[in-house]
Short mmCIF file of C-alpha atoms and ligand atoms in Angstrom, two decimals:
data_model
loop_
_atom_site.label_atom_id
_atom_site.label_comp_id
_atom_site.label_asym_id
_atom_site.label_seq_id
_atom_site.Cartn_x
_atom_site.Cartn_y
_atom_site.Cartn_z
CA MET A 1173 0.00 0.00 0.00
CA SER A 1174 1.39 3.33 -1.05
CA SER A 1175 1.11 6.36 1.20
CA SER A 1176 2.34 9.46 -0.61
CA VAL A 1177 0.17 12.54 -0.20
CA ILE A 1178 -1.07 12.24 -3.78
CA ASP A 1179 -1.98 8.55 -3.40
CA LEU A 1180 -3.80 9.08 -0.13
CA LEU A 1181 -5.82 12.00 -1.52
CA ALA A 1182 -6.71 9.98 -4.62
CA THR A 1183 -7.81 7.00 -2.51
CA GLU A 1184 -9.95 9.24 -0.32
CA ALA A 1185 -11.53 10.79 -3.37
CA ARG A 1186 -12.20 7.38 -4.91
CA PHE A 1187 -13.90 5.74 -1.93
CA GLY A 1188 -15.09 8.54 0.34
CA ALA A 1189 -18.32 10.51 0.25
CA GLN A 1190 -17.21 13.95 -0.85
CA ASN A 1191 -18.88 15.86 1.97
CA TYR A 1192 -15.67 17.70 2.92
CA GLN A 1193 -13.08 19.68 0.99
CA PRO A 1194 -10.04 19.56 3.28
CA ILE A 1195 -6.91 21.63 2.86
CA GLY A 1196 -4.30 19.44 1.12
CA VAL A 1197 -2.28 18.36 4.12
CA VAL A 1198 -2.17 14.80 5.47
CA LEU A 1199 -1.49 14.77 9.20
CA THR A 1200 -0.01 11.86 11.06
CA ARG A 1201 1.02 13.07 14.52
CA GLY A 1202 0.13 15.74 17.07
CA GLU A 1203 1.53 17.06 20.34
CA GLY A 1204 0.24 20.11 22.20
CA VAL A 1205 -0.39 22.94 19.73
CA TRP A 1206 1.62 21.19 16.98
CA VAL A 1207 0.73 18.68 14.28
CA TRP A 1208 3.02 17.00 11.71
CA ASP A 1209 2.21 15.88 8.19
CA ILE A 1210 3.44 12.65 6.59
CA GLU A 1211 6.37 14.49 5.03
CA GLY A 1212 7.57 15.68 8.42
CA ASN A 1213 6.43 19.32 8.17
CA ARG A 1214 5.28 20.86 11.43
CA TYR A 1215 2.26 23.16 11.77
CA LEU A 1216 0.70 25.19 14.55
CA ASP A 1217 -2.89 23.98 14.74
CA CYS A 1218 -5.12 27.07 14.69
CA LEU A 1219 -8.36 25.10 14.37
CA SER A 1220 -8.06 22.50 17.14
CA ALA A 1221 -10.61 20.29 15.38
CA TYR A 1222 -13.22 23.03 15.73
CA SER A 1223 -12.32 23.43 19.44
CA ALA A 1224 -12.39 19.73 20.33
CA VAL A 1225 -8.64 19.59 20.97
CA SER A 1226 -8.60 22.53 23.38
CA GLN A 1227 -6.35 20.66 25.82
CA GLY A 1228 -3.73 20.18 23.06
CA HIS A 1229 -3.10 17.14 20.89
CA CYS A 1230 -2.58 13.83 22.68
CA HIS A 1231 -2.53 15.35 26.16
CA PRO A 1232 -0.51 12.81 28.19
CA LYS A 1233 -2.85 12.75 31.19
CA ILE A 1234 -5.97 12.22 29.08
CA LEU A 1235 -4.10 9.59 27.09
CA ALA A 1236 -3.11 7.78 30.28
CA ALA A 1237 -6.70 7.80 31.55
CA MET A 1238 -7.93 6.50 28.21
CA VAL A 1239 -5.37 3.70 27.99
CA GLU A 1240 -5.94 2.64 31.59
CA GLN A 1241 -9.72 2.55 31.16
CA ALA A 1242 -9.56 0.89 27.72
CA GLY A 1243 -7.66 -2.02 29.24
CA ARG A 1244 -10.23 -2.46 31.99
CA LEU A 1245 -13.76 -1.86 30.68
CA THR A 1246 -15.00 0.09 27.66
CA LEU A 1247 -18.72 -0.50 27.23
CA THR A 1248 -21.49 -2.02 29.26
CA SER A 1249 -24.47 -0.18 27.77
CA ARG A 1250 -26.81 1.49 30.23
CA ALA A 1251 -28.49 -1.87 30.86
CA PHE A 1252 -25.98 -2.11 33.72
CA HIS A 1253 -24.19 0.43 35.88
CA ASN A 1254 -20.50 1.17 35.41
CA ASP A 1255 -18.13 2.55 38.01
CA GLN A 1256 -17.16 5.69 36.03
CA LEU A 1257 -20.57 7.22 35.31
CA ALA A 1258 -21.35 8.41 38.83
CA LEU A 1259 -17.94 10.05 39.12
CA PHE A 1260 -18.37 11.74 35.73
CA TYR A 1261 -21.79 13.07 36.81
CA GLU A 1262 -20.44 14.32 40.10
CA GLU A 1263 -17.43 16.07 38.56
CA ILE A 1264 -19.21 17.71 35.61
CA ALA A 1265 -22.05 18.87 37.88
CA ALA A 1266 -19.56 20.37 40.34
CA LEU A 1267 -17.56 22.04 37.57
CA THR A 1268 -20.56 23.62 35.86
CA GLY A 1269 -22.96 24.04 38.77
CA SER A 1270 -25.60 21.82 37.13
CA HIS A 1271 -28.20 19.61 38.81
CA LYS A 1272 -28.79 16.95 36.21
CA VAL A 1273 -26.66 15.42 33.45
CA LEU A 1274 -27.54 13.41 30.35
CA PRO A 1275 -24.48 11.87 28.67
CA MET A 1276 -24.45 11.46 24.89
CA ASN A 1277 -21.72 11.15 22.24
CA SER A 1278 -21.69 13.75 19.48
CA GLY A 1279 -22.66 17.39 19.80
CA ALA A 1280 -25.61 16.93 17.46
CA GLU A 1281 -26.94 14.18 19.72
CA ALA A 1282 -26.76 16.53 22.70
CA VAL A 1283 -28.75 19.13 20.75
CA GLU A 1284 -31.35 16.56 19.65
CA SER A 1285 -31.60 15.27 23.21
CA ALA A 1286 -32.11 18.78 24.54
CA ILE A 1287 -34.90 19.45 22.04
CA LYS A 1288 -36.63 16.21 23.01
CA SER A 1289 -36.26 17.09 26.70
CA VAL A 1290 -37.57 20.66 26.49
CA ARG A 1291 -40.54 19.51 24.42
CA LYS A 1292 -41.36 16.89 27.05
CA TRP A 1293 -40.94 19.51 29.76
CA GLY A 1294 -43.26 21.78 27.81
CA TYR A 1295 -46.03 19.19 27.72
CA GLU A 1296 -45.60 17.74 31.20
CA VAL A 1297 -44.57 20.74 33.28
CA LYS A 1298 -45.47 23.93 31.40
CA GLY A 1299 -48.78 22.49 30.16
CA VAL A 1300 -48.49 23.04 26.40
CA ALA A 1301 -51.11 21.08 24.42
CA ASP A 1302 -49.66 17.88 22.93
CA GLY A 1303 -47.97 18.38 19.57
CA GLN A 1304 -47.94 22.19 19.82
CA ALA A 1305 -44.52 22.88 21.36
CA GLU A 1306 -42.38 25.50 19.65
CA VAL A 1307 -38.63 26.02 19.92
CA ILE A 1308 -37.17 29.35 18.85
CA VAL A 1309 -33.76 29.33 17.15
CA CYS A 1310 -31.57 31.94 15.44
CA ALA A 1311 -30.76 32.63 11.81
CA ASP A 1312 -27.24 31.53 10.82
CA ASN A 1313 -27.20 28.99 13.64
CA PHE A 1314 -25.01 25.93 13.66
CA HIS A 1315 -26.13 23.10 15.92
CA GLY A 1316 -25.00 20.02 13.99
CA ARG A 1317 -25.90 17.87 11.00
CA THR A 1318 -28.71 15.51 11.98
CA LEU A 1319 -32.06 15.71 10.23
CA GLY A 1320 -33.89 17.42 13.07
CA ILE A 1321 -31.20 20.09 13.33
CA VAL A 1322 -30.58 20.87 9.66
CA GLY A 1323 -34.32 21.41 9.31
CA PHE A 1324 -33.99 24.68 11.23
CA SER A 1325 -30.74 25.82 9.62
CA THR A 1326 -30.93 28.92 7.43
CA ASP A 1327 -27.96 27.84 5.28
CA ALA A 1328 -29.02 26.62 1.82
CA GLU A 1329 -26.12 24.12 1.55
CA THR A 1330 -26.96 22.64 4.94
CA ARG A 1331 -30.68 22.17 4.21
CA GLY A 1332 -30.86 21.73 0.45
CA HIS A 1333 -32.59 18.50 -0.69
CA PHE A 1334 -32.59 16.94 2.78
CA GLY A 1335 -36.25 17.62 3.57
CA PRO A 1336 -39.01 17.15 4.52
CA PHE A 1337 -38.18 18.54 7.94
CA ALA A 1338 -39.75 18.43 11.39
CA PRO A 1339 -42.10 21.30 12.30
CA GLY A 1340 -42.05 23.18 15.59
CA PHE A 1341 -39.21 25.66 15.06
CA ARG A 1342 -39.29 29.42 14.64
CA ILE A 1343 -36.30 31.36 13.36
CA ILE A 1344 -35.41 34.88 14.53
CA PRO A 1345 -32.35 37.09 13.94
CA PHE A 1346 -29.38 36.55 16.29
CA GLY A 1347 -28.61 39.37 18.71
CA ASP A 1348 -32.11 40.88 18.58
CA ALA A 1349 -33.94 40.59 21.91
CA ALA A 1350 -37.02 42.41 20.58
CA ALA A 1351 -37.37 39.69 17.93
CA LEU A 1352 -37.33 37.05 20.66
CA ASP A 1353 -39.98 38.96 22.60
CA ALA A 1354 -42.18 39.09 19.51
CA ALA A 1355 -41.69 35.41 18.65
CA ILE A 1356 -42.58 33.93 22.05
CA THR A 1357 -46.08 32.43 22.27
CA PRO A 1358 -47.78 30.41 25.02
CA ASN A 1359 -46.52 27.30 23.15
CA THR A 1360 -42.86 28.34 23.25
CA VAL A 1361 -40.92 25.84 25.32
CA ALA A 1362 -37.33 26.91 24.62
CA PHE A 1363 -34.93 29.32 22.98
CA LEU A 1364 -31.92 27.45 21.58
CA VAL A 1365 -28.93 29.69 20.85
CA GLU A 1366 -25.13 29.79 20.67
CA PRO A 1367 -23.50 32.36 23.01
CA ILE A 1368 -21.21 33.27 20.09
CA GLN A 1369 -22.10 32.00 16.62
CA GLY A 1370 -18.99 30.02 15.69
CA GLU A 1371 -19.64 28.52 12.25
CA ALA A 1372 -21.35 31.75 11.18
CA GLY A 1373 -17.93 33.42 11.56
CA VAL A 1374 -17.44 34.09 15.29
CA ILE A 1375 -20.36 36.50 15.60
CA ILE A 1376 -20.49 38.14 19.03
CA PRO A 1377 -23.93 39.53 19.97
CA PRO A 1378 -24.37 43.10 21.24
CA ALA A 1379 -23.56 43.74 24.91
CA GLY A 1380 -26.58 43.17 27.11
CA TYR A 1381 -28.36 40.91 24.60
CA PHE A 1382 -28.16 37.81 26.75
CA LYS A 1383 -29.29 39.69 29.88
CA GLU A 1384 -32.47 40.62 28.02
CA VAL A 1385 -32.80 37.11 26.63
CA ARG A 1386 -32.53 35.69 30.13
CA GLU A 1387 -35.21 38.06 31.43
CA LEU A 1388 -37.58 37.28 28.55
CA CYS A 1389 -37.15 33.54 29.00
CA THR A 1390 -37.74 33.76 32.74
CA ALA A 1391 -40.76 36.03 32.38
CA ASN A 1392 -42.37 33.70 29.83
CA ASN A 1393 -41.39 30.37 31.39
CA VAL A 1394 -39.25 29.50 28.37
CA MET A 1395 -36.16 27.32 28.82
CA LEU A 1396 -32.97 29.07 27.73
CA VAL A 1397 -30.83 26.39 26.02
CA LEU A 1398 -27.27 27.54 25.40
CA ASP A 1399 -25.32 25.49 22.89
CA GLU A 1400 -21.83 25.77 24.40
CA ILE A 1401 -20.47 22.84 22.41
CA GLN A 1402 -17.91 25.16 20.82
CA THR A 1403 -17.79 28.11 23.26
CA GLY A 1404 -17.74 26.01 26.43
CA LEU A 1405 -14.92 24.55 28.52
CA GLY A 1406 -12.61 27.53 28.45
CA ARG A 1407 -12.55 28.39 24.74
CA THR A 1408 -13.67 32.00 25.31
CA GLY A 1409 -11.51 32.54 28.39
CA LYS A 1410 -14.17 31.50 30.90
CA LEU A 1411 -15.41 28.01 31.70
CA LEU A 1412 -18.71 28.81 30.00
CA ALA A 1413 -19.32 31.71 27.63
CA GLU A 1414 -22.50 32.55 29.57
CA GLN A 1415 -20.24 33.85 32.35
CA HIS A 1416 -19.19 36.77 30.14
CA GLU A 1417 -22.87 37.76 30.03
CA GLY A 1418 -23.53 37.30 33.74
CA ILE A 1419 -26.38 34.87 33.12
CA GLU A 1420 -27.19 31.21 33.68
CA ALA A 1421 -28.83 28.97 31.11
CA ASP A 1422 -31.54 26.48 32.05
CA VAL A 1423 -29.99 23.89 29.76
CA THR A 1424 -26.33 23.87 28.68
CA LEU A 1425 -24.90 21.69 25.93
CA LEU A 1426 -21.27 20.56 25.97
CA GLY A 1427 -19.30 18.39 23.56
CA LYS A 1428 -16.10 18.78 21.57
CA ALA A 1429 -13.45 19.61 24.24
CA LEU A 1430 -15.31 17.52 26.82
CA SER A 1431 -13.03 14.67 25.71
CA GLY A 1432 -9.99 16.74 24.70
CA GLY A 1433 -10.36 15.28 21.21
CA PHE A 1434 -9.89 11.64 22.20
CA TYR A 1435 -13.39 10.33 21.87
CA PRO A 1436 -16.88 11.65 21.11
CA VAL A 1437 -18.41 12.74 24.43
CA SER A 1438 -21.24 15.22 24.85
CA ALA A 1439 -23.62 16.15 27.61
CA VAL A 1440 -26.90 17.92 28.28
CA LEU A 1441 -26.78 19.77 31.59
CA SER A 1442 -29.92 21.13 33.18
CA ASN A 1443 -31.85 22.09 36.22
CA ASN A 1444 -33.99 19.35 37.79
CA ASP A 1445 -37.16 20.09 35.85
CA VAL A 1446 -36.10 19.52 32.26
CA LEU A 1447 -34.09 16.30 32.41
CA GLY A 1448 -36.31 15.17 35.28
CA THR A 1449 -39.11 14.49 32.77
CA LEU A 1450 -37.21 11.63 31.09
CA ARG A 1451 -38.32 8.23 32.38
CA PRO A 1452 -36.80 4.78 31.74
CA GLY A 1453 -37.18 3.71 28.14
CA GLN A 1454 -37.90 7.18 26.77
CA HIS A 1455 -34.42 8.13 25.60
CA GLY A 1456 -31.04 6.47 25.31
CA SER A 1457 -27.82 5.71 23.48
CA THR A 1458 -25.76 2.50 23.37
CA PHE A 1459 -22.51 4.38 23.83
CA GLY A 1460 -23.78 7.34 25.89
CA GLY A 1461 -22.22 7.37 29.36
CA ASN A 1462 -19.89 4.45 28.66
CA PRO A 1463 -16.98 4.00 31.07
CA LEU A 1464 -14.30 4.86 28.49
CA ALA A 1465 -16.07 8.11 27.60
CA CYS A 1466 -16.53 8.96 31.27
CA ALA A 1467 -12.89 8.27 32.17
CA VAL A 1468 -11.66 10.33 29.23
CA ALA A 1469 -14.02 13.23 29.98
CA ARG A 1470 -13.06 13.23 33.67
CA ALA A 1471 -9.38 13.57 32.74
CA ALA A 1472 -10.15 16.20 30.07
CA MET A 1473 -12.04 18.37 32.59
CA ARG A 1474 -9.37 17.86 35.24
CA VAL A 1475 -6.43 19.03 33.12
CA LEU A 1476 -8.41 22.00 31.84
CA VAL A 1477 -8.71 23.31 35.40
CA GLU A 1478 -5.49 22.00 36.99
CA GLU A 1479 -3.26 23.30 34.21
CA GLY A 1480 -4.82 26.75 34.13
CA MET A 1481 -5.96 26.45 30.52
CA ILE A 1482 -9.03 28.66 30.98
CA GLU A 1483 -6.97 31.55 32.38
CA ASN A 1484 -4.41 30.99 29.63
CA ALA A 1485 -7.16 31.21 27.00
CA ALA A 1486 -8.19 34.58 28.42
CA ALA A 1487 -4.64 35.96 28.55
CA GLN A 1488 -3.35 34.59 25.24
CA GLY A 1489 -6.67 35.29 23.53
CA ALA A 1490 -6.43 38.97 24.48
CA ARG A 1491 -2.85 39.13 23.17
CA PHE A 1492 -3.75 37.32 19.97
CA LEU A 1493 -6.75 39.58 19.34
CA GLN A 1494 -4.74 42.74 19.92
CA GLY A 1495 -1.94 41.44 17.72
CA LEU A 1496 -4.36 40.74 14.88
CA LYS A 1497 -5.90 44.19 15.30
CA ASP A 1498 -2.45 45.73 15.07
CA ILE A 1499 -1.83 44.19 11.62
CA ARG A 1500 -2.13 46.97 9.06
CA ALA A 1501 -3.37 45.27 5.91
CA ASN A 1502 -5.84 46.38 3.25
CA THR A 1503 -7.15 42.83 3.07
CA ILE A 1504 -8.64 42.96 6.59
CA ARG A 1505 -12.22 44.13 7.08
CA ASP A 1506 -12.76 43.08 10.70
CA VAL A 1507 -11.02 41.24 13.52
CA ARG A 1508 -13.10 39.84 16.36
CA GLY A 1509 -13.04 37.24 19.07
CA ARG A 1510 -13.28 36.34 22.71
CA GLY A 1511 -10.63 34.27 24.40
CA LEU A 1512 -9.10 31.92 21.86
CA MET A 1513 -12.17 31.95 19.60
CA LEU A 1514 -10.99 34.45 16.99
CA ALA A 1515 -11.74 35.43 13.41
CA VAL A 1516 -10.31 37.67 10.72
CA GLU A 1517 -12.87 38.77 8.16
CA LEU A 1518 -11.37 39.77 4.82
CA HIS A 1519 -12.67 42.37 2.39
CA PRO A 1520 -14.51 40.59 -0.43
CA GLU A 1521 -12.04 42.15 -2.95
CA ALA A 1522 -9.11 40.54 -1.10
CA GLY A 1523 -10.03 37.15 -2.52
CA ARG A 1524 -11.28 34.02 -0.85
CA ALA A 1525 -10.22 33.18 2.70
CA ARG A 1526 -9.29 29.71 1.52
CA ARG A 1527 -6.38 31.19 -0.49
CA TYR A 1528 -5.04 32.81 2.67
CA CYS A 1529 -5.43 29.57 4.63
CA GLU A 1530 -3.41 27.78 1.94
CA ALA A 1531 -0.75 30.50 2.14
CA LEU A 1532 -0.71 30.14 5.93
CA GLN A 1533 -0.17 26.41 5.50
CA GLY A 1534 3.01 27.24 3.60
CA LYS A 1535 4.15 29.22 6.64
CA GLY A 1536 3.41 26.45 9.13
CA ILE A 1537 -0.05 27.47 10.32
CA LEU A 1538 -3.23 25.45 9.85
CA ALA A 1539 -6.35 27.62 9.94
CA LYS A 1540 -9.77 27.19 8.39
CA ASP A 1541 -11.87 29.48 6.28
CA THR A 1542 -15.57 29.85 6.89
CA HIS A 1543 -18.17 31.56 4.72
CA GLU A 1544 -15.81 32.57 1.87
CA HIS A 1545 -14.21 35.59 3.50
CA THR A 1546 -13.50 34.71 7.13
CA ILE A 1547 -10.50 32.93 8.65
CA ARG A 1548 -11.24 31.42 12.02
CA ILE A 1549 -8.44 31.04 14.54
CA ALA A 1550 -8.87 28.69 17.49
CA PRO A 1551 -5.59 27.18 18.71
CA PRO A 1552 -5.40 24.78 21.64
CA LEU A 1553 -5.76 26.59 24.98
CA VAL A 1554 -2.21 25.59 25.95
CA ILE A 1555 -0.64 28.02 23.46
CA THR A 1556 2.26 30.09 24.90
CA SER A 1557 3.17 33.77 24.42
CA ASP A 1558 6.09 32.85 22.13
CA GLN A 1559 3.82 30.70 19.99
CA VAL A 1560 1.23 33.49 19.76
CA ASN A 1561 3.97 35.94 18.73
CA TRP A 1562 5.25 33.56 16.08
CA ALA A 1563 1.73 32.93 14.77
CA LEU A 1564 1.09 36.69 14.57
CA GLU A 1565 4.21 37.15 12.41
CA GLN A 1566 2.90 34.52 9.99
CA PHE A 1567 -0.54 36.12 9.90
CA ALA A 1568 0.99 39.57 9.34
CA THR A 1569 3.10 38.48 6.37
CA THR A 1570 0.24 36.44 4.87
CA LEU A 1571 -2.49 39.03 5.28
CA THR A 1572 -0.41 41.85 3.81
CA GLN A 1573 -0.20 39.91 0.52
CA ASP A 1574 -2.84 40.33 -2.15
CA LEU A 1575 -4.10 36.86 -3.06
CA SER A 1576 -7.22 37.98 -4.93
C1 LIG B 1032 -19.67 21.34 16.47
C2 LIG B 1032 -20.94 21.90 16.98
C3 LIG B 1032 -22.10 21.11 17.10
C4 LIG B 1032 -22.17 19.68 16.60
O1 LIG B 1032 -21.26 18.82 17.19
P1 LIG B 1032 -20.90 17.43 16.48
O2 LIG B 1032 -20.07 16.71 17.49
O3 LIG B 1032 -20.18 17.75 15.22
O4 LIG B 1032 -22.21 16.73 16.21
C5 LIG B 1032 -23.23 21.70 17.65
N1 LIG B 1032 -23.21 22.98 18.04
C6 LIG B 1032 -22.13 23.77 17.94
C7 LIG B 1032 -22.19 25.18 18.42
C8 LIG B 1032 -20.96 23.26 17.38
O5 LIG B 1032 -19.88 24.06 17.24
#
């Protein structure tokens, strides 16, 4: 079997569904903020697998927990108890201040599970007539790729030719509290929203938006469901992005960095009411809450706190943001971010962001374009000052070129 870059790309193209268009680099090894391709070139990872590898690639303590657990017990299903689940519950509840936990695997499954749960809460606690529950969501949302979720996407590529879709969703503009006020009806059970819209291009809502959202949800007995799958676990410089807004969600969704990139682990966190409506047999997952997932997630949460990664995200994120703002380049239209969730939006005339990402690859930086003109930057939370400085030099030389 041959394994040159060209052969591997051709084999992928021949056998794989073409639902991705990756940058032409084939990675084989990772450590901390760095990854290496099969030709031995080293890159600073400025995507972190969309924030799943926040703790850095192959973190030794998470690896050790995974290997130890994998040699002991990996899967029992929830037909039996396992000795890791209770500890996972206890530690994630303590970390996030939650009352109840529902373990799932992918982020999309956590979102689907939350929608099922808030609907059930709506019928059984709020008293909405059966079949009438409404969930409000935002335009330009990204909550995953399952059928239920893509049905309330506003992106044509995401939805196109995948219907028919489930009813029961209302779409309002992001960052507009008056629109939420107008959209709420007696049948509204929840408002599902990202604290910062990541896939949309790191869109930060106006100051005070979430305070108003919180008040509207409370006043109307509507569950506020924050999708923190990308923003959570330190990415924005606080444990949860809601802490920047001084609010608390009723339901919080975590995924991605919950396993430090080792394994798909997600969770729905809630007050007692919402998850309390689920009875035996009404929801489940073969792999959800398995001992390997729990052991990995426990280690991933532990290193995040013990190694000061959240504080580091705040400090290095502020430096990175300022450094990007200081770059004087005609190509740049806007620079924004919070913590280590950053984006550079290019002027449309500057050419496509993908060209700049390819140029960055040549300088040893892997970053990802989103929506044609935006480069998102989300390195592991373990990045150092020297590494930020080096990355800024590469961004400065790349962004001052005209690649249109
Ligand atoms: C990545 C992501 C999801 C979906 O997670 P998957 O593990 O890919 O299913 C949902 N919501 C947000 C905000 C995300 O960034």
